[in-house]
GROMACS .gro file of C-alpha atoms in nm:
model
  238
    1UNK     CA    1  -6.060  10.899  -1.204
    2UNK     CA    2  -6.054  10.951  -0.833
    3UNK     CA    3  -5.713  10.844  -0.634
    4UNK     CA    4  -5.960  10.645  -0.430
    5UNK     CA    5  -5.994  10.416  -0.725
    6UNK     CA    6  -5.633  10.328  -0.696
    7UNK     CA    7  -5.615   9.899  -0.673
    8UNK     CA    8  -5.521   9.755  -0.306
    9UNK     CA    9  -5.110   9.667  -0.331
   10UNK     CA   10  -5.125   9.320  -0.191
   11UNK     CA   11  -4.837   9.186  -0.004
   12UNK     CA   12  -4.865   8.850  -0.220
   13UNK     CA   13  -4.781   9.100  -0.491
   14UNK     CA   14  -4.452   9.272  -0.316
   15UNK     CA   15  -4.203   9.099  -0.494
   16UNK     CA   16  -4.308   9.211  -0.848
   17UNK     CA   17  -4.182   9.511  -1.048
   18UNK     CA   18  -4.173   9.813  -0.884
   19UNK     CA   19  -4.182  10.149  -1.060
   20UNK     CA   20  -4.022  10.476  -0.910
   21UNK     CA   21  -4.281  10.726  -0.870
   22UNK     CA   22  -4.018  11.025  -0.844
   23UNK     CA   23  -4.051  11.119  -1.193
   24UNK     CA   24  -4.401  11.125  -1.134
   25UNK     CA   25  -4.398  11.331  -0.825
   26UNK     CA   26  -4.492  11.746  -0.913
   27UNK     CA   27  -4.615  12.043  -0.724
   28UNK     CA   28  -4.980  12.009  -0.763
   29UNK     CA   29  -4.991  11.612  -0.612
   30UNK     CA   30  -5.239  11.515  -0.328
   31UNK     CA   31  -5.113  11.429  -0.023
   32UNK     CA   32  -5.101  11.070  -0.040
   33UNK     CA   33  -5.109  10.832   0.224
   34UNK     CA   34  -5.007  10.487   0.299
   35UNK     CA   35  -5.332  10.303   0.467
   36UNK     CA   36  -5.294  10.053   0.688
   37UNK     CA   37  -5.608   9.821   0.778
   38UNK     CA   38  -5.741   9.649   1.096
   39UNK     CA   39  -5.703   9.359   1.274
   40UNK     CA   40  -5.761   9.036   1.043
   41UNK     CA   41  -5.884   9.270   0.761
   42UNK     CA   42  -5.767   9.346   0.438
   43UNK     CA   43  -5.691   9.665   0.226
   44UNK     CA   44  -5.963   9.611   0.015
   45UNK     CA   45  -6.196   9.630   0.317
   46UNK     CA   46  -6.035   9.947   0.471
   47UNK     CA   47  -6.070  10.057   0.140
   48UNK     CA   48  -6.456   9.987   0.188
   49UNK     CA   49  -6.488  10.119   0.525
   50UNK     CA   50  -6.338  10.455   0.404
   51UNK     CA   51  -6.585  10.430   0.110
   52UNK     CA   52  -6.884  10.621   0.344
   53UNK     CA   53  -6.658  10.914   0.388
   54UNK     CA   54  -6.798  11.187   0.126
   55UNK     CA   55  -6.599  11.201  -0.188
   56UNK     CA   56  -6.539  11.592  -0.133
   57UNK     CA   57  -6.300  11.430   0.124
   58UNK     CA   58  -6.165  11.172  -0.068
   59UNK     CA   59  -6.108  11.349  -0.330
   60UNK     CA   60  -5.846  11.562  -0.196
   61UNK     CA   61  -5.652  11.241  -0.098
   62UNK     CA   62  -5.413  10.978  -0.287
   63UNK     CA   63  -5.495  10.684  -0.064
   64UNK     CA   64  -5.301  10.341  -0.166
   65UNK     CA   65  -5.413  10.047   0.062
   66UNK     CA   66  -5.118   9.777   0.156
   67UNK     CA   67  -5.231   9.396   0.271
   68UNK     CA   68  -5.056   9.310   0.614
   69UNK     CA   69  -4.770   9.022   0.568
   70UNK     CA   70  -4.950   8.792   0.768
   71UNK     CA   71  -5.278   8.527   0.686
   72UNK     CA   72  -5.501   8.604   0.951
   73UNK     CA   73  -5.478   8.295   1.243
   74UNK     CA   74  -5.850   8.299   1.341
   75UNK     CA   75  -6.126   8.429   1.280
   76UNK     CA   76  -6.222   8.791   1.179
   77UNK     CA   77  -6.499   8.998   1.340
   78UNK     CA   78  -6.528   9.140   1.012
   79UNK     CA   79  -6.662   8.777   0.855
   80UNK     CA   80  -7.028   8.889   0.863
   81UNK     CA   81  -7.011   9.221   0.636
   82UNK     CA   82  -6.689   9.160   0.426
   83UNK     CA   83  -6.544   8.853   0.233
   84UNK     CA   84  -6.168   8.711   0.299
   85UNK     CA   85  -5.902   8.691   0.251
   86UNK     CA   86  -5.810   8.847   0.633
   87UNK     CA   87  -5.509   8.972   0.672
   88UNK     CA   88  -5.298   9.098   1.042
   89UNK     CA   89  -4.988   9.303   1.073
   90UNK     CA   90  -4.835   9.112   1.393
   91UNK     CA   91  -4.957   8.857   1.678
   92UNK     CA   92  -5.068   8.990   2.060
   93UNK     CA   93  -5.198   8.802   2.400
   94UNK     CA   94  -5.550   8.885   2.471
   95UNK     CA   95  -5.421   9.137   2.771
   96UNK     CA   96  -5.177   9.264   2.482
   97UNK     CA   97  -4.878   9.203   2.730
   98UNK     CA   98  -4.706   8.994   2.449
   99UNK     CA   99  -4.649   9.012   2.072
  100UNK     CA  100  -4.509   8.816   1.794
  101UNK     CA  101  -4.353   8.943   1.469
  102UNK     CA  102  -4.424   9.312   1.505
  103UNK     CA  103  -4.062   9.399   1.421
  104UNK     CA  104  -4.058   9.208   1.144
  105UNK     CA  105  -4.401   9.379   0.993
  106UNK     CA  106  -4.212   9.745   1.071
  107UNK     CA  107  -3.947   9.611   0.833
  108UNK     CA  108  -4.177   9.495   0.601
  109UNK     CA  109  -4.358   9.848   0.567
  110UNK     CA  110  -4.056  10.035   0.575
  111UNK     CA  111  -3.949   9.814   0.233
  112UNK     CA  112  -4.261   9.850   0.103
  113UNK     CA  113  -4.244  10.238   0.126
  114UNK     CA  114  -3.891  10.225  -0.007
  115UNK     CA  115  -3.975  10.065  -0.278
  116UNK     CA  116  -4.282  10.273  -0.374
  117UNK     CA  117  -4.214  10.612  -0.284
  118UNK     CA  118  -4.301  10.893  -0.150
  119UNK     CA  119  -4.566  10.840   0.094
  120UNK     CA  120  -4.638  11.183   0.277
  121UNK     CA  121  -4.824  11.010   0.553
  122UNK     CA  122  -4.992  10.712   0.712
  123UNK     CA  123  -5.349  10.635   0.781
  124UNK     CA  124  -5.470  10.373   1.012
  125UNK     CA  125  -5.731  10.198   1.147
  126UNK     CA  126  -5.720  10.008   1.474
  127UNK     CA  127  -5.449   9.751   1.450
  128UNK     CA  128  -5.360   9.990   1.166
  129UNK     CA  129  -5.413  10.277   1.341
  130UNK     CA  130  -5.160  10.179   1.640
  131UNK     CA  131  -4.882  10.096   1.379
  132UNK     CA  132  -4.924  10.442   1.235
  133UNK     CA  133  -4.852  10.566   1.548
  134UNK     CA  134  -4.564  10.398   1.614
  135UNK     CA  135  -4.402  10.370   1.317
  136UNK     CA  136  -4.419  10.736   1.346
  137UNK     CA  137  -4.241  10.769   1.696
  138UNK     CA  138  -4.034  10.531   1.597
  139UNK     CA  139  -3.883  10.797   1.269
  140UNK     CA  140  -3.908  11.079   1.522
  141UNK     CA  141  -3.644  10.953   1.751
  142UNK     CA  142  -3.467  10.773   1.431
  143UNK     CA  143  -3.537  10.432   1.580
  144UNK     CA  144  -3.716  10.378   1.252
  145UNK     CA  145  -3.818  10.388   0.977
  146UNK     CA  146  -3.472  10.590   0.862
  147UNK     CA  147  -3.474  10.465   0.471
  148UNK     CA  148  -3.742  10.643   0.398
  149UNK     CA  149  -3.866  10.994   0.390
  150UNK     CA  150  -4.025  11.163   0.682
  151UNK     CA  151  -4.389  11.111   0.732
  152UNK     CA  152  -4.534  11.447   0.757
  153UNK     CA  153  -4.862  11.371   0.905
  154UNK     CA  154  -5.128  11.067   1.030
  155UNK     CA  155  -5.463  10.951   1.049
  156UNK     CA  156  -5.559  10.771   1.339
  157UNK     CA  157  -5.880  10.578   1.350
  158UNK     CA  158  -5.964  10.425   1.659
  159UNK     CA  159  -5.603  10.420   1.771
  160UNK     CA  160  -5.466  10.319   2.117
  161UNK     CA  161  -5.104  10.318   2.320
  162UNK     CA  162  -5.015   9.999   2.512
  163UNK     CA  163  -4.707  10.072   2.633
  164UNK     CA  164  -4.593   9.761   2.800
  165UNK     CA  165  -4.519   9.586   2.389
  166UNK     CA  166  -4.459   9.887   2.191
  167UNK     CA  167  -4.105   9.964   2.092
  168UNK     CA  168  -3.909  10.174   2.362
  169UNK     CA  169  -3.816  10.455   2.168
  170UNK     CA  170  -4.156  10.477   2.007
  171UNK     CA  171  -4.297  10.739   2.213
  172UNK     CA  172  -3.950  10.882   2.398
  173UNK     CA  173  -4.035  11.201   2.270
  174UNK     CA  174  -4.388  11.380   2.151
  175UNK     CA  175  -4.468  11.362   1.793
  176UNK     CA  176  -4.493  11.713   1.620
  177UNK     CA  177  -4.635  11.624   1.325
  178UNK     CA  178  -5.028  11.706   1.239
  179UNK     CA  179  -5.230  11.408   1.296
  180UNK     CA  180  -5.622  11.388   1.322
  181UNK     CA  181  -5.784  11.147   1.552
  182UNK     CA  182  -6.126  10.955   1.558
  183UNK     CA  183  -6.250  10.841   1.895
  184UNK     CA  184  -6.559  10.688   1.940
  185UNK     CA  185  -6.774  10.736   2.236
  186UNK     CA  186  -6.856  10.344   2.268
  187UNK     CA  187  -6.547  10.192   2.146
  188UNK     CA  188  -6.371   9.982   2.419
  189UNK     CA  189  -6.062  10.096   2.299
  190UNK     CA  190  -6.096  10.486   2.396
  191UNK     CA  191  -5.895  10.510   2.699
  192UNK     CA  192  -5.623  10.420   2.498
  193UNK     CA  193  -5.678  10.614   2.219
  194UNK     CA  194  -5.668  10.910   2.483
  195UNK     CA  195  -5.363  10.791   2.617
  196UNK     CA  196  -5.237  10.829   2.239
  197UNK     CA  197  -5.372  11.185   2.209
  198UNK     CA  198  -5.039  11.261   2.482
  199UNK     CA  199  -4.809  11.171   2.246
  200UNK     CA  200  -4.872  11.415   2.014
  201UNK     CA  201  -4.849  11.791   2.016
  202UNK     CA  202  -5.158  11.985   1.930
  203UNK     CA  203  -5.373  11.685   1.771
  204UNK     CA  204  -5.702  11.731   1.579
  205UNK     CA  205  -5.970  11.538   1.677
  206UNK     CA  206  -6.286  11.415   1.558
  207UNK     CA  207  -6.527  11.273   1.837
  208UNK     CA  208  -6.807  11.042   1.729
  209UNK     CA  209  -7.078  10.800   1.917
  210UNK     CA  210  -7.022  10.497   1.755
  211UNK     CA  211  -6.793  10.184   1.842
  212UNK     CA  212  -6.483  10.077   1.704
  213UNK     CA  213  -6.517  10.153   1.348
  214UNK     CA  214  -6.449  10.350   1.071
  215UNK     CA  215  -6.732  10.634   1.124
  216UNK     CA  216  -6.889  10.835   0.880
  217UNK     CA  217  -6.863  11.235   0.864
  218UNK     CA  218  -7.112  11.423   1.011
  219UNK     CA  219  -7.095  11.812   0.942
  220UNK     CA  220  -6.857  11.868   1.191
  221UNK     CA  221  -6.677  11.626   1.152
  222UNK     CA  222  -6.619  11.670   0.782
  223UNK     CA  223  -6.507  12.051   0.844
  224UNK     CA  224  -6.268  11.934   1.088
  225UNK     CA  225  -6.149  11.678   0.813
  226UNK     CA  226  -6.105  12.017   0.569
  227UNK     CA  227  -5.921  12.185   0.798
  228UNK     CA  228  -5.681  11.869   0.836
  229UNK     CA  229  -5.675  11.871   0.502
  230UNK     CA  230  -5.585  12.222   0.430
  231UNK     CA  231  -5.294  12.199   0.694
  232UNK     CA  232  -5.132  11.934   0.556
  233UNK     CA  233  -5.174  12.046   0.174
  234UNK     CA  234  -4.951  12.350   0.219
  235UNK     CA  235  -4.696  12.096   0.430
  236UNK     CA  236  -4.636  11.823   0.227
  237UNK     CA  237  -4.403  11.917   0.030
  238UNK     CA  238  -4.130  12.078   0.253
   0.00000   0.00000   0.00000
């Protein structure tokens, strides 16, 4: 059975037994990721968008998919392709000057990682995608994230960097880790996601011509994806 095929963890679920994967963990493991979904989305649908990459990518991947804390408190853009429930990791003004609750979702992630251990990395996608990011700085500079082990490397789909709400110490310092990046040629979100590219030293990235989504690989793109891949394999487990 693929990794893919792994169920979504849903936060409704978080309280119930855990089991300690580090009897489980061995040399031979994919590198396995904690994914985090959009805005007003779910794991199951990240799980979906992912779906159209080709399993010769997948494959190659432990992928476990984590519902954010929060019931979604309007409507999702999603509503027309994908059924509910919606889901949203923290609360933002439309210029994205103010938040609610985004310290309180870090904590919750950080407990959920705790308590099902080891993650190598995080993958995100928009909303997602920017906690990735963060949470990422944030164990850099050891402003977070510090009961858990270090997250070796991130996927960043359709990412972006506002810094006037994200934590100070998120990006005090560049991020050394690998991380690929997807940045679409229509998404209104691209000058930020460029802005995010500074952050990081020597990032892979994957260009595309679509909007804000989830894209699927092209050629290219899914070479670039093997190389990722193949960097972070003989990593993970320093």
């Amino acid at each position: 059975m693929s990794s893919f095929s792994f169920p979504v963890c849903s936060h409704h679920l978080h309280a119930a037994i855990r089991k300690p994967r580090s009897l489980e963990v061995n040399l031979q493991r994919k590198p396995r990721f904690l994914c985090l979904h959009g805005f007003r989305t779910s794991g199951e649908i990240l799980k979906k968008q992912l779906g159209k990459w080709p399993m010769s990518v997948l494959d190659q991947l432990d992928l476990q998919f984590l519902d954010a804390p929060f019931p979604a408190q309007g409507s999702s853009d999603v509503e027309r392709f994908f059924d509910p429930p919606y889901f949203e990791w923290f609360q933002f003004s439309a210029d994205f000057t103010e938040y609610r609750n985004l310290e309180e979702c870090l904590l919750f992630i950080e407990d959920y990682m705790l308590n099902h251990e080891p993650f190598d990395g995080l993958l995100g996608f928009s909303q997602g995608a920017m906690l990735s990011a963060v949470l990422q700085g944030l164990q850099a500079t050891g402003a977070g994230l510090t009961k858990v082990p270090k997250i070796k490397f991130v996927i960043i789909v359709s990412g972006a960097k506002f810094n006037q709400f994200l934590p100070h110490k998120a990006f005090s310092t560049s991020i050394g880790c690998p991380s690929l990046h997807f940045l679409g040629e229509r998404d209104p979100m691209k000058p930020h996601g460029v802005k995010l590219l500074e952050s990081f030293i020597d990032p892979l990235v994957i260009y595309h011509s679509k909007g804000h989504i989830v894209p699927t690989l092209d050629h290219e793109a899914v070479k670039i994806m093997q190389t990722f891949i193949h960097v972070i394999s003989n990593t993970f487990n320093v």
